[in-house]
Tab-separated table of C-alpha atoms in Angstrom:
chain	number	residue	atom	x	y	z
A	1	UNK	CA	247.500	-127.282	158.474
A	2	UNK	CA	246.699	-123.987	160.629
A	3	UNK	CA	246.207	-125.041	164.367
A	4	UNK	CA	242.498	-124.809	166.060
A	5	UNK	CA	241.740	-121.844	167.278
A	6	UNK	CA	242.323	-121.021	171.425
A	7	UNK	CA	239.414	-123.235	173.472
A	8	UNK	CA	237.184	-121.234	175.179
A	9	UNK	CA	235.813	-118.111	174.310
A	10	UNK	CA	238.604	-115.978	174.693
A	11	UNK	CA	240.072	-116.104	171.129
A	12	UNK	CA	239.862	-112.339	168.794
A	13	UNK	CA	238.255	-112.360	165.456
A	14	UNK	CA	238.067	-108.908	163.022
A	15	UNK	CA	235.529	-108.900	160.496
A	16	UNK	CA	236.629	-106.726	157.426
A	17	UNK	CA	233.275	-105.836	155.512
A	18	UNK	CA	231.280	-106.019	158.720
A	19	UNK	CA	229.191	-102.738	157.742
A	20	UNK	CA	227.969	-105.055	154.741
A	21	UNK	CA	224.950	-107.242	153.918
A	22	UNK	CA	226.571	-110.037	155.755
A	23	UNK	CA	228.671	-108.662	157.851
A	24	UNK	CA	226.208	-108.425	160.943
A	25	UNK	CA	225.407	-112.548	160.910
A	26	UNK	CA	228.625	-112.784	161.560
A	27	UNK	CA	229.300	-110.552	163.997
A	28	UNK	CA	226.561	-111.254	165.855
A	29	UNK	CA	227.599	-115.086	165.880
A	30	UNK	CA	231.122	-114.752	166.987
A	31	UNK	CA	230.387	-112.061	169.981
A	32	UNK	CA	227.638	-113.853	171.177
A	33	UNK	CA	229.514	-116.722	171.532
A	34	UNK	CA	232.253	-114.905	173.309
A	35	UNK	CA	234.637	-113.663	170.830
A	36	UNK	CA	236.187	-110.114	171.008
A	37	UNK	CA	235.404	-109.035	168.012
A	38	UNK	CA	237.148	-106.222	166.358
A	39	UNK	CA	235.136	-103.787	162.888
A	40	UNK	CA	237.561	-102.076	161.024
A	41	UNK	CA	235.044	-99.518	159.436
A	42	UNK	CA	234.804	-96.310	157.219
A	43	UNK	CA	231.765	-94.404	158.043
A	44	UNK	CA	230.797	-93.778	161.515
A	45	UNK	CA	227.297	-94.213	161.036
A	46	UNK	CA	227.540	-97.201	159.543
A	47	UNK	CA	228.608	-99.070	161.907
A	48	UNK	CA	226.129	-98.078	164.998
A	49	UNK	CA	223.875	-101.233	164.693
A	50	UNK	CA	226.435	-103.418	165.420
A	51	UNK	CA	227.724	-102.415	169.070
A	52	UNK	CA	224.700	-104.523	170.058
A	53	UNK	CA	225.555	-107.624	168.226
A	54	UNK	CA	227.160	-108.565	171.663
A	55	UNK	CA	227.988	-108.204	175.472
A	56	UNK	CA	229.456	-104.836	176.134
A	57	UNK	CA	233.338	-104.802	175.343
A	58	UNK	CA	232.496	-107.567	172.967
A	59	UNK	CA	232.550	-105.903	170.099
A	60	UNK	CA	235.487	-103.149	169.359
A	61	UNK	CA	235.692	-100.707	166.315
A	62	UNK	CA	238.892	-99.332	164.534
A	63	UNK	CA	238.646	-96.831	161.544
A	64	UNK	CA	240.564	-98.243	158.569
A	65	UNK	CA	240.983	-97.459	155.035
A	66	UNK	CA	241.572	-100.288	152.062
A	67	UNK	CA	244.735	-98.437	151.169
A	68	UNK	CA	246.375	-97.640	154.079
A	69	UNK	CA	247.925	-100.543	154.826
A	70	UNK	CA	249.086	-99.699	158.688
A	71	UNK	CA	245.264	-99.553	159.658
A	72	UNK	CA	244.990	-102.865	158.238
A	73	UNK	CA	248.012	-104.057	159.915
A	74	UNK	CA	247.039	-102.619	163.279
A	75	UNK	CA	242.827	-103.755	163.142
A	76	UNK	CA	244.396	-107.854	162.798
A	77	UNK	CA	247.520	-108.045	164.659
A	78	UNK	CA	245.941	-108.579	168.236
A	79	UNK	CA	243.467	-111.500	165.923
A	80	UNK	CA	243.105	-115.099	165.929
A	81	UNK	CA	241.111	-115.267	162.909
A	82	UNK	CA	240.280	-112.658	160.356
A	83	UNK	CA	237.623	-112.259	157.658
A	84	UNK	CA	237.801	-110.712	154.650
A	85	UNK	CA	233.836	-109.812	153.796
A	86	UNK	CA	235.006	-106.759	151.969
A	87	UNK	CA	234.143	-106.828	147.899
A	88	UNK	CA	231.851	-104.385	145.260
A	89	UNK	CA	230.281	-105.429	142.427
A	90	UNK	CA	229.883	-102.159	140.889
A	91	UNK	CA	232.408	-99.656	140.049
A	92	UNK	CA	232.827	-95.893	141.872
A	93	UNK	CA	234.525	-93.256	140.897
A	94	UNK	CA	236.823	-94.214	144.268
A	95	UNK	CA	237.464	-97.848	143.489
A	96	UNK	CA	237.027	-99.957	140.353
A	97	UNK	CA	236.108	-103.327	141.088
A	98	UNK	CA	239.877	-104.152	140.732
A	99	UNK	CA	240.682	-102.385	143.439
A	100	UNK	CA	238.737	-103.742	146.211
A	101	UNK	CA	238.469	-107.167	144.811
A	102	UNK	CA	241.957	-107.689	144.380
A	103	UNK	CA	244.459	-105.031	145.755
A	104	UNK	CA	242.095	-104.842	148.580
A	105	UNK	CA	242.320	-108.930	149.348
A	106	UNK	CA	245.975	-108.672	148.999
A	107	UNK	CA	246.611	-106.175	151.213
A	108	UNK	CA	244.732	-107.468	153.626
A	109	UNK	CA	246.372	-111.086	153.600
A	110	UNK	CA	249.735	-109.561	153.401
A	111	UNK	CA	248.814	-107.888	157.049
A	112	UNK	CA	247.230	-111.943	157.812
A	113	UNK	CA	250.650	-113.242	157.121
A	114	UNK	CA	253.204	-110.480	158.404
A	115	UNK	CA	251.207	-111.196	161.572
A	116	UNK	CA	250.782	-115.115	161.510
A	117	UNK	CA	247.624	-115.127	162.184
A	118	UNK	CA	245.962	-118.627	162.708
A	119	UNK	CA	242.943	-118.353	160.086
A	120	UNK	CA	241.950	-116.278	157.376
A	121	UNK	CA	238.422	-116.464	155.419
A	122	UNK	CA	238.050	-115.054	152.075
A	123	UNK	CA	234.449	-114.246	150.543
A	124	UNK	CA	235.000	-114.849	147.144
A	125	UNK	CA	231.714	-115.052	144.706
A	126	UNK	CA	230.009	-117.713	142.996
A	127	UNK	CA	231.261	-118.496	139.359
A	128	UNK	CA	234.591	-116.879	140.438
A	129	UNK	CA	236.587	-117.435	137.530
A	130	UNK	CA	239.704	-115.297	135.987
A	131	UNK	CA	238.650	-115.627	132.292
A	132	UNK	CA	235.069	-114.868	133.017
A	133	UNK	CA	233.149	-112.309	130.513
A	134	UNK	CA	232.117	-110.986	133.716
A	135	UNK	CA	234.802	-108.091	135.518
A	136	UNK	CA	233.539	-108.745	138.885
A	137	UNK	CA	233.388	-113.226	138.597
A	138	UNK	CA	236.849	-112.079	136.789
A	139	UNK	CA	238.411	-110.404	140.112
A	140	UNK	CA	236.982	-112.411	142.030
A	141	UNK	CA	238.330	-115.665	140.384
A	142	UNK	CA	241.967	-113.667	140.570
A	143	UNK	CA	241.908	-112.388	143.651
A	144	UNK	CA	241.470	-116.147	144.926
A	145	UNK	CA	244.538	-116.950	143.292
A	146	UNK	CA	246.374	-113.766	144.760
A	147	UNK	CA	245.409	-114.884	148.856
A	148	UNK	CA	246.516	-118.381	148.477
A	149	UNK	CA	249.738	-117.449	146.970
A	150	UNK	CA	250.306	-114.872	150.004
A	151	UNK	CA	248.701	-117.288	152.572
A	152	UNK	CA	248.308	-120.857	151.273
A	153	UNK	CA	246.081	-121.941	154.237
A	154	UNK	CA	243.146	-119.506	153.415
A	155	UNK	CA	239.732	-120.638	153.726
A	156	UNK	CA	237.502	-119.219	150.545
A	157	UNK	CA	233.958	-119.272	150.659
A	158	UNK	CA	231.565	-119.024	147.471
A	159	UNK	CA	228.004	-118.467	148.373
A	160	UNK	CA	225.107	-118.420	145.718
A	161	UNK	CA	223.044	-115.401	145.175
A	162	UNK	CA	221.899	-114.258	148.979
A	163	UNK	CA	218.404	-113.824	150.036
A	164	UNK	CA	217.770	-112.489	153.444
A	165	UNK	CA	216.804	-108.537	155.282
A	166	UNK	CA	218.455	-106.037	152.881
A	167	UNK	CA	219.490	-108.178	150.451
A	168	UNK	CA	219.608	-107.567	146.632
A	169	UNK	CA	217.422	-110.171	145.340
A	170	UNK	CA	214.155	-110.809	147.105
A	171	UNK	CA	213.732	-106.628	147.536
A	172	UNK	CA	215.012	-105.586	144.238
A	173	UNK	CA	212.669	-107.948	142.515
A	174	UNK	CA	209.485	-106.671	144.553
A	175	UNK	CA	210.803	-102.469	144.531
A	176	UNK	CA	209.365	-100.752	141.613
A	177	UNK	CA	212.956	-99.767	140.309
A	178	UNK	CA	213.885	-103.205	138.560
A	179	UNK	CA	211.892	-102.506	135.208
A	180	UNK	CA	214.817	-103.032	132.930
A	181	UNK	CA	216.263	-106.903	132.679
A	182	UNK	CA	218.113	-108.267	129.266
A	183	UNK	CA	217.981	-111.982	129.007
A	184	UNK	CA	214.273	-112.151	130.098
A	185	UNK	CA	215.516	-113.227	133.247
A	186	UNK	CA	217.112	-116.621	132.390
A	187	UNK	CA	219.702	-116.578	134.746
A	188	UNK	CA	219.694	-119.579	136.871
A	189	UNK	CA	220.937	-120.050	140.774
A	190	UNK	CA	220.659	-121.625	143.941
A	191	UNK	CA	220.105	-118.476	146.448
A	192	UNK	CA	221.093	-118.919	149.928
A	193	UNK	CA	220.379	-117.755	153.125
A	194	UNK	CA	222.098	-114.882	154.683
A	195	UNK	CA	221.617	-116.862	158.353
A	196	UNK	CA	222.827	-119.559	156.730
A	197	UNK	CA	226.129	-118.510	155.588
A	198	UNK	CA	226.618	-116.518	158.869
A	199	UNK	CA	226.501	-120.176	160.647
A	200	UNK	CA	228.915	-121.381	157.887
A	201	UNK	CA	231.364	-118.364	158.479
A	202	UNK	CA	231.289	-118.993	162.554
A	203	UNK	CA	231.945	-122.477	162.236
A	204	UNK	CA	234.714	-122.327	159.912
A	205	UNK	CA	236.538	-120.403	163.050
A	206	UNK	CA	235.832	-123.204	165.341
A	207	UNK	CA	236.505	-126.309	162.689
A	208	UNK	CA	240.800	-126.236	162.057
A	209	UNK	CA	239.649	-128.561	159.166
A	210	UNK	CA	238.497	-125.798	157.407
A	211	UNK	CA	241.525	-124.346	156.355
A	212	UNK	CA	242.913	-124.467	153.101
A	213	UNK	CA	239.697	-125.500	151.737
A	214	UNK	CA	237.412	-123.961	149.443
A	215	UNK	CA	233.735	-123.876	150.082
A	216	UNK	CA	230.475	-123.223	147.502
A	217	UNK	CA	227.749	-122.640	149.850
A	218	UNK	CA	224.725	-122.875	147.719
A	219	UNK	CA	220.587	-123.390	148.346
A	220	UNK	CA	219.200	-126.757	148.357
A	221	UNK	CA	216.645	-126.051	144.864
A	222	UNK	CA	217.986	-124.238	141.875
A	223	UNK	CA	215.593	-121.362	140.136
A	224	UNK	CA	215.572	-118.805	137.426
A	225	UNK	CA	215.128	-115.318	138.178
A	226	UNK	CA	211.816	-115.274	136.519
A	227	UNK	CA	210.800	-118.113	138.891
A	228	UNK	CA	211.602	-116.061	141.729
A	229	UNK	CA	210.336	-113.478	140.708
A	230	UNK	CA	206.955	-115.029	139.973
A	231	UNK	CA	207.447	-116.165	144.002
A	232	UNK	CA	208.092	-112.406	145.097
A	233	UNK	CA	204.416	-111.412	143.434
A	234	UNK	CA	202.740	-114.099	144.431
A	235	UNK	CA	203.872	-113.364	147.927
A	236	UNK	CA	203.485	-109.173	148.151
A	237	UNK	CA	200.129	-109.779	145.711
A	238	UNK	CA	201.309	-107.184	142.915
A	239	UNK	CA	202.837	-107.921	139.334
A	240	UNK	CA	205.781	-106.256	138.656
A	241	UNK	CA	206.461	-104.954	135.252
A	242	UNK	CA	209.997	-106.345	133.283
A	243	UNK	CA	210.809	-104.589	129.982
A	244	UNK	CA	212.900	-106.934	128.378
A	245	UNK	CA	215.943	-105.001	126.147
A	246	UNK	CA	218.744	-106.614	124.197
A	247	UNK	CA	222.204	-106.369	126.026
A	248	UNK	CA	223.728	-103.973	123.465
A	249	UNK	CA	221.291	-101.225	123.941
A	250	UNK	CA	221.188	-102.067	127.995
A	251	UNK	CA	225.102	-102.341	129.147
A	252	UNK	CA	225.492	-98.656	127.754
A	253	UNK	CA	222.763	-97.488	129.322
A	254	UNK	CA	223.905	-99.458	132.774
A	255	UNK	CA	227.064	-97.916	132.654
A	256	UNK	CA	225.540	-94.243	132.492
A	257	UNK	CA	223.080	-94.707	135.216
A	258	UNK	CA	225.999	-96.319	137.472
A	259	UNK	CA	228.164	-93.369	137.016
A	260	UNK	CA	225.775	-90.742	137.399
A	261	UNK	CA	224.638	-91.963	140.985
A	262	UNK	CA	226.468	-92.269	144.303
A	263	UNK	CA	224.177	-95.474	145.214
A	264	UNK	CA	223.952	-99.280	144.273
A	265	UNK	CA	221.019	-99.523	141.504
A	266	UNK	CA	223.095	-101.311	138.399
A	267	UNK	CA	226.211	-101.045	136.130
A	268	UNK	CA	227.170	-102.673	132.755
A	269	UNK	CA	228.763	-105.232	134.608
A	270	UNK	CA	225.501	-106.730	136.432
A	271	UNK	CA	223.805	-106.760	132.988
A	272	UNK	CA	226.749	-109.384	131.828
A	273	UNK	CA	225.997	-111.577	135.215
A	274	UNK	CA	222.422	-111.995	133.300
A	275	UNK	CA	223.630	-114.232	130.985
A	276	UNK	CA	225.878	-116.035	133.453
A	277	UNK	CA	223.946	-119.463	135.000
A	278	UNK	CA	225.924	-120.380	138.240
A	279	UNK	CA	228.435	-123.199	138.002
A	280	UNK	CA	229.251	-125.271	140.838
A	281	UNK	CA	232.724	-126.170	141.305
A	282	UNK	CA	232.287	-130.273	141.780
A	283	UNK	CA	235.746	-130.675	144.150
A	284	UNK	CA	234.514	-128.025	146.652
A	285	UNK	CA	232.923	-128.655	149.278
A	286	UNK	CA	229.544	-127.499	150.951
A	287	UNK	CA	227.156	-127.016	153.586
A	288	UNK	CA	227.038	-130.732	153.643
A	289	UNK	CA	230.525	-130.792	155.111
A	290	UNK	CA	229.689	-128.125	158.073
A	291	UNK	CA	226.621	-130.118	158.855
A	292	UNK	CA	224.337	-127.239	158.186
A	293	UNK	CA	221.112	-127.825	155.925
A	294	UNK	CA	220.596	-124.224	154.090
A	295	UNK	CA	216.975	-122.756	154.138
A	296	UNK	CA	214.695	-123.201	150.731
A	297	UNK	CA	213.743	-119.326	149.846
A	298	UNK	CA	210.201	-120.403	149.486
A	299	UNK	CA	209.962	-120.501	152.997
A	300	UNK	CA	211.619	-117.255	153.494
A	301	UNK	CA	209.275	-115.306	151.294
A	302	UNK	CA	206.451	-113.893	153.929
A	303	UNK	CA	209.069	-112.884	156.409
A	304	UNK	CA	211.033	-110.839	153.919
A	305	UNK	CA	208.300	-109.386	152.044
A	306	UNK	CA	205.359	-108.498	153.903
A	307	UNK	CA	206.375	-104.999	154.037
A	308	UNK	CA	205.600	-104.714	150.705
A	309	UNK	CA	201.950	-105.786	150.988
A	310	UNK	CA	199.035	-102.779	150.177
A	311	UNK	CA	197.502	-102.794	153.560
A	312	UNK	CA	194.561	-104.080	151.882
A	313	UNK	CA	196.411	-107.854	151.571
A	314	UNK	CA	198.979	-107.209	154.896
A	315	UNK	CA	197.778	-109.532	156.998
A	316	UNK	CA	196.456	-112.308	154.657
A	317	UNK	CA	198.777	-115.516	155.605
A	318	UNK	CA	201.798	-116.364	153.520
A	319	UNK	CA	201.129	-117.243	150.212
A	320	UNK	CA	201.821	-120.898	150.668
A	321	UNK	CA	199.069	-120.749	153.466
A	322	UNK	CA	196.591	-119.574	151.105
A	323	UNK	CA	197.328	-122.377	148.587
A	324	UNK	CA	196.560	-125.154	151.375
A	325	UNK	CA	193.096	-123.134	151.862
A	326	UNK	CA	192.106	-122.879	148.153
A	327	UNK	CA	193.321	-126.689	147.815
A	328	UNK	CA	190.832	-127.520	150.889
A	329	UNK	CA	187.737	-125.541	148.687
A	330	UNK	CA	187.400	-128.923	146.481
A	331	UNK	CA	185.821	-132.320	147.732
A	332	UNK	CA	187.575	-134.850	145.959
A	333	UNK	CA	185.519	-138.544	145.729
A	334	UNK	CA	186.681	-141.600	144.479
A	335	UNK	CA	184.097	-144.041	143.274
A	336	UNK	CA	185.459	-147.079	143.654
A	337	UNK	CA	181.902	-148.351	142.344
């Protein structure tokens, strides 16, 4: 078992995938609790938000690239703990999903181990699983396999769907771009909380228990996406339009779209993850066992999703608020006569 990290708050963490969704939760976490924290990043402009995710000094940037492996080598070597954040679930003409799911996580642990460094956390995915139908649950589920075998004591971390600021859930189901779904939104989860898992992540570098073990951090209620997305109008007070098309006609046209744009919108691959219910893997374990109670999204609606509001309906109250009023319309009597 990998020792506890240094007491104190002296000990260096780098944050691979820090420019990402969840990346800054993170961050923010570890620095402000006194960790040097170094961001390997790509794109200078990219990064900027997070120099104030902690005291000055705290946080240090190197420029890196996924497949030059002495940046990687040099941006953990000085590190105590390192986290790999870095994955894609869509394919550019730069990197297939193969290689940034896999090669990427390998080279990366390689550096983890040449340097024996104390910890090392993997983001993997929910349903990770090397015979999947899907090609990203399918690298994912492999490139598991490929950090333990490089560095047995590596921590992996499934979360659920995410929900949180810039996330690719709650905002893609209230934007006016997500017309186009194939299993009439069917797919079932447990979304979690983007705070959430950044508490899970910092506490995983504190708790020497941790490593070696494999965690599915998951919501406490499961939905459907049409559930949630029933939620999302109810909350912004607009109905959003889903054309339902069978998967052979919509994976084509996926693929097209994806390679005709620079940006994240959808790829043939994220059509297959319709069909694909999440699976919790029963001998993992979960928030339960970092003491942390996740956040219900219902909760999390009005923050998120305000912005989307006419300004007609911006400042009405959440839309559970408004439920309690209507409910308080109607005088209930019992006769007891």
């Amino acid at each position: 078992m990998a020792c506890a990290l240094p007491p104190g708050p002296r000990h260096t963490a780098t944050v691979f995938g820090a420019t990402g969704f969840l990346g800054r939760y993170i961050v923010h976490r570890l620095a402000s609790r006194g960790c040097t924290v170094v961001v390997p990043f790509r794109e200078e402009m990219a990064k900027r938000h997070l120099k104030v995710t902690g005291d000055l000094g705290r946080v240090v940037f190197m420029e890196w690239d996924l497949r030059n492996t002495p940046s990687i080598e040099e941006s953990v070597r000085h590190s105590d703990i390192v986290y790999n954040l870095v994955g894609r679930d869509y394919p550019t003409k730069n990197f297939d999903l193969e290689d940034v799911n896999i090669e990427g996580a390998e080279r990366i642990a390689e550096a983890v181990a040449k340097y024996d460094i104390d910890r090392f956390v993997h983001m993997s995915s929910y349903n990770a699983d090397k015979n999947s139908t899907s090609e990203f649950f399918r690298t994912k589920g492999r490139a598991e396999e490929v950090v333990r075998s490089i560095f047995p004591e590596t921590t992996i971390v499934r979360p659920a769907p995410v929900f949180g600021f810039e996330d690719k859930l709650l905002h893609k189901l209230a934007g006016v771009t997500n017309l186009v779904t194939s299993n009439h939104m069917r797919e079932r989860f447990w979304p979690v909380h983007a705070l959430d898992i950044g508490s899970a992540l910092a506490t995983m570098a504190e708790d020497d228990t941790t490593a070696a073990e494999t965690y599915e951090l998951y919501g406490p209620k499961n939905y459907s996406m049409a559930e949630i997305a029933a939620m999302v109008d109810k909350e912004i007070i607009k109905h959003r339009r889903h054309i339902n098309l069978p998967k052979r006609i919509v994976k084509p046209m996926a693929d097209i779209y994806n390679k005709s744009i620079w940006w994240s919108q959808t790829s043939a691959d994220s059509v297959e993850r319709e069909f694909i219910d999440q699976k919790i893997d029963p001998k993992a374990k979960t928030f339960k066992d970092l003491d942390i109670e996740p956040g219900e999204i219902g909760n999390f609606t009005f923050q998120y999703l305000q912005g989307y509001r006419s300004s007609s309906f911006y400042d009405l109250p959440p839309a559970t608020e408004r439920e309690k009023r209507e409910e308080k319309k109607y005088l209930h009597v019992i006769d007891d006569q």
